[in-house]
Structures are given as C-alpha cells and as structure tokens.
Amino acid sequence: MTDKQTVKFGDICREIKLTTKDPIADGYERYIGLEHLDSGSLKIKRWGMIAEDNPSFTRVFKKGHILFGKRRPYLKKAAIAEFDGICSGDIIVMEPTSKLASPELLSFIVQSENFWSHAISTSSGSLSPRTKFKELSKYQIELFSESNQVILAELLSHTQKAIDLNESLKNSLSNLVNSLIDSIIFKAQARLGFWGGIPKGFKEVTLQEITLESAFGPRYPSDMYDRDGNIGTIRTTDFDEDANINYQTVPMAKLDECKFKQHFLEAGDLLITRSGTCGLVAVHEKTDKKIIPGAFIIRFRLKKGINPKYIKLFLMLPKVQHYIEQLASGGVQKNLTSKNLLKIPIICPENEDLVEQILDVERQFSLLRLRANKKSIQLKSIQESLINKMS
C-alpha cells in the first residue's frame, strides 16, 4: 500500500483569468513582463510602472499568485508575485487548489526540471514557441498524503532559505568587488571625460574605436535544433548569473556550415544581449565546437591588443549597466542596437600590467563567488531530488 496518489497538474493548480480595462483606476501600479522574470528564480527583482510606460496589458495577478512564462518555456521563467499588478499575455497566472495540503509546494513543482521538460515538449511555434495551461494541466504528479505534503513543504522551504542566504552572500561579494573596481576606474582627475573623470594611467575610448566588426546573430527555425547537430547557438539563457557562457546548455542545430560560416565565433569575441534581458556581457571561450550567437545577441570582435575580459568587466559595472539600460529603446520589450553600443565610452588602462592587476582583483572575488555558487547548486540539487519523488 502506498501513501501516494497520481493526480494531474490541473487538479492541484488552476489558471486565473482576471482582467482590468483601467489598471490605474483599479488601484494597480506595477506591471510584469517576461523581461522582468529571471530564469530559474522564484523571486521577482524588478518590474515596470504602469503610469510611466502605459503597457497594453490587461491580465491581473494578485500577491501569492505564480507567474509562469508560457512564451519560450525553455527560458524557465516562473516566479511568485509579492504584490498585486498586471502582466503580459505571455504569462500564465496560476494558484494552487485545495487539493494541495501545502500550497507552497506548487511553486517548487513549477520550477522542477521535469515540469519544465513537459512545458517545453508541449510548446508549439517555430521562432517563439508557446505552451498553454491546457497542456500544463496534463502533467502527472504522484501526490503524497496531506501529512507528508506538509513535511515535504517544510524541507523544501528550509533548503530555499539556505539558498537565499547563499545568494545574499554572492550579492555582497559582487557589490564589494564592484565598489573596489569602481573606485579605481571612476576617479575624478584633471582630465574630465564622459564618466566625469579619467584617472592617471587610463584613457577613454569608445567601443567602436576598439572594435573590428560587429553583427547580430542569425535567426533560424526552432525545428533545426538537434542534439546531434553540427553548430551550437548561444542564447540569452546560456549566460549564467556572472555573465559567463554555460556551454553545457548551448543547444546544437543541424545547419548549413557554408551559410552560417560568417557567424562562427572566435575565442575572445565579446557578446552582448540585445533584447529581453538587455546588456549582459560575456566573452566567448575557445571550444571544440562550431558556435554562433543567437538572434538576440550582438557579437563584437575586438582589435588586437584589447583584453576582452577587461572590456566585459567595465561594461558590467553597475554604473555602466545603468547607462546601457538607458540606450535600450522600445516599449515593453526593450532592444539594444550595435550603433548605440559602439558609442559607449570605455575607460581603459594604458598598460597591460594595470589591466592584469584589475582583473586579478575580480578573479579573487570570482573564486569566492564560485564556492558560494557550488553550495547553491548542491542545495538546489537536494530540492530537485525531493520534488522528483512526486513525479
């Protein structure tokens, strides 16, 4: 005899279809688009203001609802709302039913790998696949007895608290290293530049002055993706939280090499995301595979003698990231252009020794963050194994 019963996702979760014609009059101030949701994170860290951006969204969500990104589910975007607001039509608003003894379980189920695999496999469309709640509702779960649901929810909540504390440590390390590097690079001196001051031993150049060429990544239908493909395509979701490329997640595709040869990446190429999560910067490393950038990424090939890792470090500093955000144009879905990015003024050391000293500071903190990240991965693995007992 077992204490489990097989249920469908639609038994423990329902879709909420509340709408508003006048969100401000109805008391809503904030809105959420897909670009505000972070891949793999249940926490909403940013949002838009309705009065400022006047989005066309009509879908309403309430505090405690789960916001699930149905467009491009491979991005794995789902989070718990911590306030009332409106959201994009590409977001499914969900809440648990009374079938769950512990409603907190729902958010963990939604963020499990098995659930995402189901969402991806049930999505349709070539360039921008979408799934539907109707399809998600068919996902099967082995539900524990009510008492065991409570125990499982408590275990998952404890591991989540440990993950959150670890994330806070990583954020503190990032803030500290950014402050140190910021104090070195952005220092008011006699020679004033775009950023308000160029310290001794540095010079100010535009990204265009140090770039040989730039280009958008190509588009191709999603049905070209193939595990046994010959060319990999870096997507925005393949950038990890430190803006490094996770080559383990880069999907392969069967493509004509002659047609895509011009897009092949070389070690040291600078990659900047141009849509959705704008302004993430990564440096392509040497691989044994042919790799191209995705359509939402701009490739910059730098001139000889320019250290791409330093350029990435500079562009990822909070002050510069804020400037890049202002360059993005468009409505709800912001976009960057290579034309605007090439105009960015960059403060560069005048000698390679200083470059290495600055990068060494960043490397030391990266090692500390890497250790913290390993702990987070271990904790998330524990969470995943617990959730997998239900599927």
mmCIF file of C-alpha atoms in Angstrom:
data_model
loop_
_atom_site.group_PDB
_atom_site.id
_atom_site.type_symbol
_atom_site.label_atom_id
_atom_site.label_comp_id
_atom_site.label_asym_id
_atom_site.label_seq_id
_atom_site.Cartn_x
_atom_site.Cartn_y
_atom_site.Cartn_z
ATOM 1 C CA MET A 1 0.000 0.000 0.000
ATOM 2 C CA THR A 2 1.317 3.475 -0.848
ATOM 3 C CA ASP A 3 0.678 6.924 0.589
ATOM 4 C CA LYS A 4 0.753 8.448 -2.918
ATOM 5 C CA GLN A 5 -1.961 9.091 -5.460
ATOM 6 C CA THR A 6 -1.421 10.074 -9.078
ATOM 7 C CA VAL A 7 -3.022 13.401 -9.978
ATOM 8 C CA LYS A 8 -2.747 15.819 -12.873
ATOM 9 C CA PHE A 9 -1.274 19.286 -12.519
ATOM 10 C CA GLY A 10 -4.708 20.668 -13.361
ATOM 11 C CA ASP A 11 -6.039 19.006 -10.190
ATOM 12 C CA ILE A 12 -3.679 20.904 -7.892
ATOM 13 C CA CYS A 13 -3.475 24.166 -9.833
ATOM 14 C CA ARG A 14 -5.883 26.458 -11.679
ATOM 15 C CA GLU A 15 -5.356 29.274 -14.123
ATOM 16 C CA ILE A 16 -6.519 32.732 -13.034
ATOM 17 C CA LYS A 17 -8.085 34.870 -15.755
ATOM 18 C CA LEU A 18 -8.774 38.182 -14.035
ATOM 19 C CA THR A 19 -8.564 41.277 -16.271
ATOM 20 C CA THR A 20 -8.817 45.042 -15.985
ATOM 21 C CA LYS A 21 -9.639 47.734 -18.531
ATOM 22 C CA ASP A 22 -8.240 50.563 -16.410
ATOM 23 C CA PRO A 23 -5.443 49.252 -14.149
ATOM 24 C CA ILE A 24 -4.577 52.593 -12.543
ATOM 25 C CA ALA A 25 -8.227 53.317 -11.676
ATOM 26 C CA ASP A 26 -8.457 49.799 -10.237
ATOM 27 C CA GLY A 27 -5.513 50.514 -7.938
ATOM 28 C CA TYR A 28 -2.668 48.750 -9.759
ATOM 29 C CA GLU A 29 0.710 50.490 -10.020
ATOM 30 C CA ARG A 30 3.192 47.883 -11.275
ATOM 31 C CA TYR A 31 3.346 45.530 -14.237
ATOM 32 C CA ILE A 32 5.405 42.454 -15.046
ATOM 33 C CA GLY A 33 6.642 41.466 -18.499
ATOM 34 C CA LEU A 34 8.689 38.406 -19.406
ATOM 35 C CA GLU A 35 11.812 40.572 -19.289
ATOM 36 C CA HIS A 36 11.227 41.119 -15.563
ATOM 37 C CA LEU A 37 11.367 37.392 -14.754
ATOM 38 C CA ASP A 38 14.757 35.746 -14.185
ATOM 39 C CA SER A 39 15.379 32.237 -15.470
ATOM 40 C CA GLY A 40 15.309 29.666 -12.678
ATOM 41 C CA SER A 41 14.377 32.160 -9.947
ATOM 42 C CA LEU A 42 11.133 32.290 -7.981
ATOM 43 C CA LYS A 43 11.833 35.874 -6.891
ATOM 44 C CA ILE A 44 10.741 38.977 -8.822
ATOM 45 C CA LYS A 45 13.542 41.536 -8.550
ATOM 46 C CA ARG A 46 12.275 44.209 -10.956
ATOM 47 C CA TRP A 47 9.104 45.477 -12.613
ATOM 48 C CA GLY A 48 7.698 48.365 -14.636
ATOM 49 C CA MET A 49 5.477 51.240 -13.547
ATOM 50 C CA ILE A 50 2.126 51.440 -15.347
ATOM 51 C CA ALA A 51 1.895 55.236 -15.141
ATOM 52 C CA GLU A 52 5.327 55.640 -16.763
ATOM 53 C CA ASP A 53 5.220 53.002 -19.510
ATOM 54 C CA ASN A 54 1.466 52.679 -20.192
ATOM 55 C CA PRO A 55 1.614 48.974 -21.192
ATOM 56 C CA SER A 56 -1.302 47.431 -23.069
ATOM 57 C CA PHE A 57 -1.544 44.532 -20.597
ATOM 58 C CA THR A 58 -4.953 43.653 -19.131
ATOM 59 C CA ARG A 59 -4.220 40.446 -17.214
ATOM 60 C CA VAL A 60 -4.376 40.845 -13.419
ATOM 61 C CA PHE A 61 -2.368 38.972 -10.809
ATOM 62 C CA LYS A 62 -2.542 39.100 -7.015
ATOM 63 C CA LYS A 63 0.089 38.689 -4.331
ATOM 64 C CA GLY A 64 0.899 34.987 -3.929
ATOM 65 C CA HIS A 65 -0.020 34.020 -7.500
ATOM 66 C CA ILE A 66 2.551 32.202 -9.626
ATOM 67 C CA LEU A 67 3.521 33.952 -12.851
ATOM 68 C CA PHE A 68 4.568 31.409 -15.466
ATOM 69 C CA GLY A 69 6.221 32.459 -18.749
ATOM 70 C CA LYS A 70 4.445 30.457 -21.464
ATOM 71 C CA ARG A 71 6.433 32.046 -24.311
ATOM 72 C CA ARG A 72 9.752 30.298 -24.946
ATOM 73 C CA PRO A 73 9.360 27.979 -21.936
ATOM 74 C CA TYR A 74 12.967 26.849 -22.391
ATOM 75 C CA LEU A 75 13.828 30.160 -20.687
ATOM 76 C CA LYS A 76 12.398 28.639 -17.474
ATOM 77 C CA LYS A 77 10.772 31.820 -16.198
ATOM 78 C CA ALA A 78 8.343 31.477 -13.303
ATOM 79 C CA ALA A 79 8.065 33.453 -10.067
ATOM 80 C CA ILE A 80 5.866 34.152 -7.072
ATOM 81 C CA ALA A 81 4.132 37.558 -7.095
ATOM 82 C CA GLU A 82 4.890 39.626 -3.991
ATOM 83 C CA PHE A 83 2.424 42.383 -4.919
ATOM 84 C CA ASP A 84 -0.741 42.935 -6.978
ATOM 85 C CA GLY A 85 -0.372 44.121 -10.564
ATOM 86 C CA ILE A 86 -0.919 43.388 -14.253
ATOM 87 C CA CYS A 87 1.184 41.227 -16.533
ATOM 88 C CA SER A 88 1.905 40.292 -20.128
ATOM 89 C CA GLY A 89 -0.432 37.968 -22.015
ATOM 90 C CA ASP A 90 2.629 35.716 -22.423
ATOM 91 C CA ILE A 91 2.427 34.987 -18.700
ATOM 92 C CA ILE A 92 0.045 32.415 -17.228
ATOM 93 C CA VAL A 93 -1.285 33.403 -13.795
ATOM 94 C CA MET A 94 -1.801 30.372 -11.544
ATOM 95 C CA GLU A 95 -2.722 29.478 -7.966
ATOM 96 C CA PRO A 96 -2.951 26.174 -6.035
ATOM 97 C CA THR A 97 -6.253 24.400 -5.436
ATOM 98 C CA SER A 98 -7.450 22.889 -2.153
ATOM 99 C CA LYS A 99 -6.097 19.545 -3.375
ATOM 100 C CA LEU A 100 -2.688 20.663 -2.079
ATOM 101 C CA ALA A 101 -2.428 20.477 1.692
ATOM 102 C CA SER A 102 0.605 22.778 1.478
ATOM 103 C CA PRO A 103 0.082 25.460 -1.213
ATOM 104 C CA GLU A 104 3.812 26.303 -1.004
ATOM 105 C CA LEU A 105 4.551 23.053 -2.844
ATOM 106 C CA LEU A 106 3.162 24.424 -6.107
ATOM 107 C CA SER A 107 5.968 26.910 -6.714
ATOM 108 C CA PHE A 108 8.599 24.195 -6.216
ATOM 109 C CA ILE A 109 6.784 21.823 -8.582
ATOM 110 C CA VAL A 110 6.601 24.542 -11.256
ATOM 111 C CA GLN A 111 10.351 25.173 -11.009
ATOM 112 C CA SER A 112 11.298 21.482 -11.233
ATOM 113 C CA GLU A 113 13.217 20.177 -14.241
ATOM 114 C CA ASN A 114 10.573 17.552 -15.028
ATOM 115 C CA PHE A 115 7.848 20.181 -15.176
ATOM 116 C CA TRP A 116 9.916 22.428 -17.437
ATOM 117 C CA SER A 117 10.623 19.467 -19.726
ATOM 118 C CA HIS A 118 6.876 18.915 -20.021
ATOM 119 C CA ALA A 119 6.269 22.622 -20.732
ATOM 120 C CA ILE A 120 8.945 22.666 -23.436
ATOM 121 C CA SER A 121 7.702 19.463 -25.073
ATOM 122 C CA THR A 122 4.132 20.796 -25.238
ATOM 123 C CA SER A 123 5.056 24.188 -26.719
ATOM 124 C CA SER A 124 4.372 24.968 -30.369
ATOM 125 C CA GLY A 125 5.615 27.568 -32.832
ATOM 126 C CA SER A 126 8.931 27.969 -34.636
ATOM 127 C CA LEU A 127 10.694 31.215 -33.673
ATOM 128 C CA SER A 128 8.714 31.901 -30.491
ATOM 129 C CA PRO A 129 7.174 28.661 -29.163
ATOM 130 C CA ARG A 130 4.432 28.889 -26.536
ATOM 131 C CA THR A 131 2.785 26.378 -24.258
ATOM 132 C CA LYS A 132 -0.752 26.542 -22.832
ATOM 133 C CA PHE A 133 -2.207 25.894 -19.400
ATOM 134 C CA LYS A 134 -4.362 23.228 -21.040
ATOM 135 C CA GLU A 135 -1.182 21.310 -21.846
ATOM 136 C CA LEU A 136 0.475 22.016 -18.495
ATOM 137 C CA SER A 137 -2.623 20.697 -16.710
ATOM 138 C CA LYS A 138 -1.951 17.216 -18.151
ATOM 139 C CA TYR A 139 1.385 16.870 -16.320
ATOM 140 C CA GLN A 140 1.144 13.953 -13.867
ATOM 141 C CA ILE A 141 2.286 14.066 -10.251
ATOM 142 C CA GLU A 142 2.343 11.456 -7.502
ATOM 143 C CA LEU A 143 0.876 13.406 -4.612
ATOM 144 C CA PHE A 144 1.825 12.441 -1.060
ATOM 145 C CA SER A 145 -0.633 12.192 1.815
ATOM 146 C CA GLU A 146 -1.518 15.521 3.460
ATOM 147 C CA SER A 147 0.829 14.973 6.410
ATOM 148 C CA ASN A 148 3.744 14.109 4.119
ATOM 149 C CA GLN A 149 2.965 17.098 1.897
ATOM 150 C CA VAL A 150 3.424 19.317 4.944
ATOM 151 C CA ILE A 151 6.747 17.636 5.803
ATOM 152 C CA LEU A 152 7.995 17.948 2.206
ATOM 153 C CA ALA A 153 6.975 21.604 2.027
ATOM 154 C CA GLU A 154 8.906 22.328 5.231
ATOM 155 C CA LEU A 155 12.031 20.579 3.917
ATOM 156 C CA LEU A 156 11.853 22.497 0.638
ATOM 157 C CA SER A 157 11.279 25.783 2.465
ATOM 158 C CA HIS A 158 14.328 25.218 4.681
ATOM 159 C CA THR A 159 16.545 24.474 1.682
ATOM 160 C CA GLN A 160 15.157 27.565 -0.054
ATOM 161 C CA LYS A 161 16.092 29.736 2.939
ATOM 162 C CA ALA A 162 19.638 28.334 2.779
ATOM 163 C CA ILE A 163 19.747 29.072 -0.963
ATOM 164 C CA ASP A 164 18.516 32.629 -0.363
ATOM 165 C CA LEU A 165 21.199 33.223 2.298
ATOM 166 C CA ASN A 166 23.839 31.916 -0.074
ATOM 167 C CA GLU A 167 22.539 34.210 -2.820
ATOM 168 C CA SER A 168 22.812 37.154 -0.418
ATOM 169 C CA LEU A 169 26.460 36.235 0.186
ATOM 170 C CA LYS A 170 27.140 36.181 -3.547
ATOM 171 C CA ASN A 171 25.429 39.556 -3.998
ATOM 172 C CA SER A 172 27.505 41.036 -1.173
ATOM 173 C CA LEU A 173 30.707 39.783 -2.803
ATOM 174 C CA SER A 174 29.621 41.292 -6.124
ATOM 175 C CA ASN A 175 28.828 44.635 -4.522
ATOM 176 C CA LEU A 176 32.194 44.691 -2.767
ATOM 177 C CA VAL A 177 34.289 43.930 -5.857
ATOM 178 C CA ASN A 178 32.262 46.411 -7.917
ATOM 179 C CA SER A 179 32.934 49.106 -5.310
ATOM 180 C CA LEU A 180 36.658 48.355 -5.343
ATOM 181 C CA ILE A 181 36.963 48.424 -9.132
ATOM 182 C CA ASP A 182 34.662 51.428 -9.379
ATOM 183 C CA SER A 183 36.966 53.365 -7.017
ATOM 184 C CA ILE A 184 39.947 52.502 -9.233
ATOM 185 C CA ILE A 185 38.392 53.343 -12.617
ATOM 186 C CA PHE A 186 35.921 56.140 -11.868
ATOM 187 C CA LYS A 187 38.148 58.633 -10.103
ATOM 188 C CA ALA A 188 37.826 62.394 -10.704
ATOM 189 C CA GLN A 189 41.064 63.881 -12.031
ATOM 190 C CA ALA A 190 42.132 66.919 -14.059
ATOM 191 C CA ARG A 191 41.267 65.184 -17.327
ATOM 192 C CA LEU A 192 37.491 65.086 -17.435
ATOM 193 C CA GLY A 193 35.764 62.606 -19.704
ATOM 194 C CA PHE A 194 32.269 61.237 -20.317
ATOM 195 C CA TRP A 195 32.188 59.470 -16.943
ATOM 196 C CA GLY A 196 33.265 62.565 -15.006
ATOM 197 C CA GLY A 197 36.952 61.788 -14.641
ATOM 198 C CA ILE A 198 39.823 59.771 -16.099
ATOM 199 C CA PRO A 199 42.454 58.718 -13.534
ATOM 200 C CA LYS A 200 46.155 58.762 -14.249
ATOM 201 C CA GLY A 201 47.282 55.749 -16.251
ATOM 202 C CA PHE A 202 43.933 55.410 -18.066
ATOM 203 C CA LYS A 203 42.463 56.634 -21.343
ATOM 204 C CA GLU A 204 38.915 56.966 -22.650
ATOM 205 C CA VAL A 205 37.904 55.331 -25.946
ATOM 206 C CA THR A 206 34.595 54.320 -27.489
ATOM 207 C CA LEU A 207 33.698 50.680 -28.049
ATOM 208 C CA GLN A 208 33.761 51.452 -31.781
ATOM 209 C CA GLU A 209 37.411 52.558 -31.604
ATOM 210 C CA ILE A 210 38.489 49.177 -30.249
ATOM 211 C CA THR A 211 36.139 47.026 -32.380
ATOM 212 C CA LEU A 212 36.982 45.479 -35.751
ATOM 213 C CA GLU A 213 33.438 44.397 -36.591
ATOM 214 C CA SER A 214 30.033 43.779 -35.035
ATOM 215 C CA ALA A 215 26.959 41.818 -36.110
ATOM 216 C CA PHE A 216 23.665 40.392 -34.872
ATOM 217 C CA GLY A 217 23.342 36.658 -34.534
ATOM 218 C CA PRO A 218 21.282 34.903 -37.264
ATOM 219 C CA ARG A 219 17.741 33.527 -36.987
ATOM 220 C CA TYR A 220 16.616 30.040 -37.944
ATOM 221 C CA PRO A 221 13.509 27.911 -37.196
ATOM 222 C CA SER A 222 13.464 26.049 -33.879
ATOM 223 C CA ASP A 223 12.850 22.761 -35.679
ATOM 224 C CA MET A 224 16.513 22.926 -36.783
ATOM 225 C CA TYR A 225 17.608 22.246 -33.204
ATOM 226 C CA ASP A 226 19.019 18.743 -32.943
ATOM 227 C CA ARG A 227 21.028 17.038 -30.221
ATOM 228 C CA ASP A 228 23.294 15.606 -32.923
ATOM 229 C CA GLY A 229 23.595 18.937 -34.750
ATOM 230 C CA ASN A 230 26.852 20.386 -36.069
ATOM 231 C CA ILE A 231 26.584 24.008 -34.830
ATOM 232 C CA GLY A 232 25.796 25.380 -31.378
ATOM 233 C CA THR A 233 23.787 28.582 -30.818
ATOM 234 C CA ILE A 234 24.378 30.711 -27.722
ATOM 235 C CA ARG A 235 21.112 32.097 -26.335
ATOM 236 C CA THR A 236 20.454 34.712 -23.687
ATOM 237 C CA THR A 237 19.585 31.879 -21.274
ATOM 238 C CA ASP A 238 23.065 30.404 -21.732
ATOM 239 C CA PHE A 239 24.520 33.406 -19.874
ATOM 240 C CA ASP A 240 24.914 32.449 -16.220
ATOM 241 C CA GLU A 241 24.483 34.879 -13.318
ATOM 242 C CA ASP A 242 28.112 36.019 -13.661
ATOM 243 C CA ALA A 243 27.584 36.629 -17.404
ATOM 244 C CA ASN A 244 29.757 33.679 -18.386
ATOM 245 C CA ILE A 245 28.576 31.289 -21.091
ATOM 246 C CA ASN A 246 27.369 27.921 -19.828
ATOM 247 C CA TYR A 247 28.424 25.804 -22.792
ATOM 248 C CA GLN A 248 26.701 22.755 -21.297
ATOM 249 C CA THR A 249 23.297 24.305 -22.047
ATOM 250 C CA VAL A 250 24.092 25.650 -25.529
ATOM 251 C CA PRO A 251 21.773 23.746 -27.938
ATOM 252 C CA MET A 252 23.054 22.177 -31.145
ATOM 253 C CA ALA A 253 21.382 22.566 -34.535
ATOM 254 C CA LYS A 254 21.716 20.994 -37.963
ATOM 255 C CA LEU A 255 22.708 23.946 -40.146
ATOM 256 C CA ASP A 256 24.466 24.604 -43.445
ATOM 257 C CA GLU A 257 28.047 25.458 -42.430
ATOM 258 C CA CYS A 258 28.703 27.474 -45.588
ATOM 259 C CA LYS A 259 25.637 29.638 -44.942
ATOM 260 C CA PHE A 260 26.479 30.266 -41.266
ATOM 261 C CA LYS A 261 30.286 30.381 -41.506
ATOM 262 C CA GLN A 262 30.363 34.178 -41.308
ATOM 263 C CA HIS A 263 28.726 33.953 -37.860
ATOM 264 C CA PHE A 264 31.207 31.471 -36.336
ATOM 265 C CA LEU A 265 32.567 32.804 -33.058
ATOM 266 C CA GLU A 266 36.256 33.123 -32.283
ATOM 267 C CA ALA A 267 37.792 32.942 -28.818
ATOM 268 C CA GLY A 268 37.762 36.425 -27.316
ATOM 269 C CA ASP A 269 34.642 37.656 -29.133
ATOM 270 C CA LEU A 270 32.537 39.952 -26.947
ATOM 271 C CA LEU A 271 28.836 39.031 -26.757
ATOM 272 C CA ILE A 272 26.127 41.447 -25.577
ATOM 273 C CA THR A 273 22.462 40.519 -25.202
ATOM 274 C CA ARG A 274 20.291 42.973 -27.123
ATOM 275 C CA SER A 275 16.702 42.015 -26.271
ATOM 276 C CA GLY A 276 14.704 40.931 -23.233
ATOM 277 C CA THR A 277 17.426 40.955 -20.593
ATOM 278 C CA CYS A 278 19.482 43.670 -22.289
ATOM 279 C CA GLY A 279 23.138 44.419 -21.699
ATOM 280 C CA LEU A 280 24.548 41.155 -20.356
ATOM 281 C CA VAL A 281 28.160 40.863 -21.499
ATOM 282 C CA ALA A 282 30.185 37.677 -21.975
ATOM 283 C CA VAL A 283 33.445 36.647 -23.595
ATOM 284 C CA HIS A 284 33.393 33.610 -25.871
ATOM 285 C CA GLU A 285 35.932 30.988 -24.806
ATOM 286 C CA LYS A 286 37.732 28.534 -27.059
ATOM 287 C CA THR A 287 35.671 25.379 -27.676
ATOM 288 C CA ASP A 288 36.000 22.291 -29.846
ATOM 289 C CA LYS A 289 32.580 23.006 -31.400
ATOM 290 C CA LYS A 290 31.468 25.481 -34.030
ATOM 291 C CA ILE A 291 29.409 28.092 -32.176
ATOM 292 C CA ILE A 292 27.322 31.052 -33.382
ATOM 293 C CA PRO A 293 25.486 33.764 -31.403
ATOM 294 C CA GLY A 294 21.688 33.690 -31.249
ATOM 295 C CA ALA A 295 19.443 36.311 -32.824
ATOM 296 C CA PHE A 296 19.171 38.276 -29.570
ATOM 297 C CA ILE A 297 22.924 38.638 -29.173
ATOM 298 C CA ILE A 298 25.358 41.089 -30.783
ATOM 299 C CA ARG A 299 28.915 39.936 -31.460
ATOM 300 C CA PHE A 300 31.820 42.368 -31.209
ATOM 301 C CA ARG A 301 35.258 41.311 -32.489
ATOM 302 C CA LEU A 302 37.864 43.462 -30.773
ATOM 303 C CA LYS A 303 41.116 44.773 -32.194
ATOM 304 C CA LYS A 304 44.395 43.034 -31.415
ATOM 305 C CA GLY A 305 45.845 44.051 -28.061
ATOM 306 C CA ILE A 306 42.471 44.754 -26.437
ATOM 307 C CA ASN A 307 41.721 42.458 -23.499
ATOM 308 C CA PRO A 308 38.070 41.373 -23.881
ATOM 309 C CA LYS A 309 37.820 40.311 -20.230
ATOM 310 C CA TYR A 310 38.610 43.843 -19.102
ATOM 311 C CA ILE A 311 36.047 45.292 -21.531
ATOM 312 C CA LYS A 312 33.453 42.878 -20.159
ATOM 313 C CA LEU A 313 34.336 43.837 -16.583
ATOM 314 C CA PHE A 314 33.942 47.536 -17.415
ATOM 315 C CA LEU A 315 30.646 47.093 -19.260
ATOM 316 C CA MET A 316 29.208 45.019 -16.408
ATOM 317 C CA LEU A 317 29.930 47.641 -13.727
ATOM 318 C CA PRO A 318 26.630 48.908 -12.229
ATOM 319 C CA LYS A 319 27.200 52.497 -13.379
ATOM 320 C CA VAL A 320 27.814 51.364 -16.973
ATOM 321 C CA GLN A 321 24.942 48.863 -16.886
ATOM 322 C CA HIS A 322 22.607 51.687 -15.885
ATOM 323 C CA TYR A 323 23.857 53.712 -18.863
ATOM 324 C CA ILE A 324 23.319 50.746 -21.203
ATOM 325 C CA GLU A 325 19.747 50.377 -19.906
ATOM 326 C CA GLN A 326 19.080 53.965 -20.999
ATOM 327 C CA LEU A 327 20.291 53.108 -24.513
ATOM 328 C CA ALA A 328 17.615 50.407 -24.904
ATOM 329 C CA SER A 329 14.623 51.533 -26.954
ATOM 330 C CA GLY A 330 11.130 50.156 -27.495
ATOM 331 C CA GLY A 331 8.016 49.686 -25.411
ATOM 332 C CA VAL A 332 7.612 46.766 -23.062
ATOM 333 C CA GLN A 333 10.258 44.694 -24.881
ATOM 334 C CA LYS A 334 13.423 46.831 -24.815
ATOM 335 C CA ASN A 335 16.076 46.413 -27.504
ATOM 336 C CA LEU A 336 19.682 47.500 -27.956
ATOM 337 C CA THR A 337 21.381 48.293 -31.255
ATOM 338 C CA SER A 338 25.045 47.879 -32.139
ATOM 339 C CA LYS A 339 25.040 51.506 -33.330
ATOM 340 C CA ASN A 340 24.244 52.760 -29.833
ATOM 341 C CA LEU A 341 26.516 50.291 -28.052
ATOM 342 C CA LEU A 342 29.502 51.231 -30.192
ATOM 343 C CA LYS A 343 29.242 54.797 -28.873
ATOM 344 C CA ILE A 344 29.802 53.714 -25.240
ATOM 345 C CA PRO A 345 32.893 55.457 -23.772
ATOM 346 C CA ILE A 346 35.234 52.980 -22.081
ATOM 347 C CA ILE A 347 37.957 53.890 -19.604
ATOM 348 C CA CYS A 348 40.929 51.621 -20.381
ATOM 349 C CA PRO A 349 44.281 51.242 -18.604
ATOM 350 C CA GLU A 350 47.171 52.476 -20.743
ATOM 351 C CA ASN A 351 49.327 49.423 -19.987
ATOM 352 C CA GLU A 352 48.677 45.703 -19.764
ATOM 353 C CA ASP A 353 50.111 45.363 -16.244
ATOM 354 C CA LEU A 354 47.351 47.575 -14.847
ATOM 355 C CA VAL A 355 44.765 45.571 -16.799
ATOM 356 C CA GLU A 356 46.023 42.356 -15.196
ATOM 357 C CA GLN A 357 46.051 43.896 -11.712
ATOM 358 C CA ILE A 358 42.399 44.929 -12.042
ATOM 359 C CA LEU A 359 41.402 41.560 -13.499
ATOM 360 C CA ASP A 360 43.239 39.779 -10.684
ATOM 361 C CA VAL A 361 41.110 41.615 -8.113
ATOM 362 C CA GLU A 362 37.998 40.451 -9.962
ATOM 363 C CA ARG A 363 39.339 36.874 -10.238
ATOM 364 C CA GLN A 364 39.883 36.571 -6.480
ATOM 365 C CA PHE A 365 36.302 37.576 -5.756
ATOM 366 C CA SER A 366 35.060 35.301 -8.542
ATOM 367 C CA LEU A 367 36.665 32.341 -6.763
ATOM 368 C CA LEU A 368 34.756 33.204 -3.592
ATOM 369 C CA ARG A 369 31.537 33.537 -5.572
ATOM 370 C CA LEU A 370 32.257 30.223 -7.289
ATOM 371 C CA ARG A 371 32.452 28.471 -3.912
ATOM 372 C CA ALA A 372 29.170 30.037 -2.851
ATOM 373 C CA ASN A 373 27.639 29.070 -6.191
ATOM 374 C CA LYS A 374 28.659 25.428 -5.725
ATOM 375 C CA LYS A 375 26.811 25.403 -2.410
ATOM 376 C CA SER A 376 23.721 26.827 -4.121
ATOM 377 C CA ILE A 377 23.924 24.126 -6.792
ATOM 378 C CA GLN A 378 24.168 21.416 -4.121
ATOM 379 C CA LEU A 379 21.145 22.825 -2.284
ATOM 380 C CA LYS A 380 19.139 23.099 -5.497
ATOM 381 C CA SER A 381 20.053 19.501 -6.309
ATOM 382 C CA ILE A 382 18.615 18.456 -2.939
ATOM 383 C CA GLN A 383 15.439 20.384 -3.741
ATOM 384 C CA GLU A 384 15.163 18.758 -7.140
ATOM 385 C CA SER A 385 15.584 15.240 -5.714
ATOM 386 C CA LEU A 386 12.839 15.927 -3.166
ATOM 387 C CA ILE A 387 10.455 17.238 -5.831
ATOM 388 C CA ASN A 388 11.259 14.335 -8.168
ATOM 389 C CA LYS A 389 9.769 11.993 -5.586
ATOM 390 C CA MET A 390 6.429 13.455 -6.667
ATOM 391 C CA SER A 391 6.845 12.809 -10.406
#
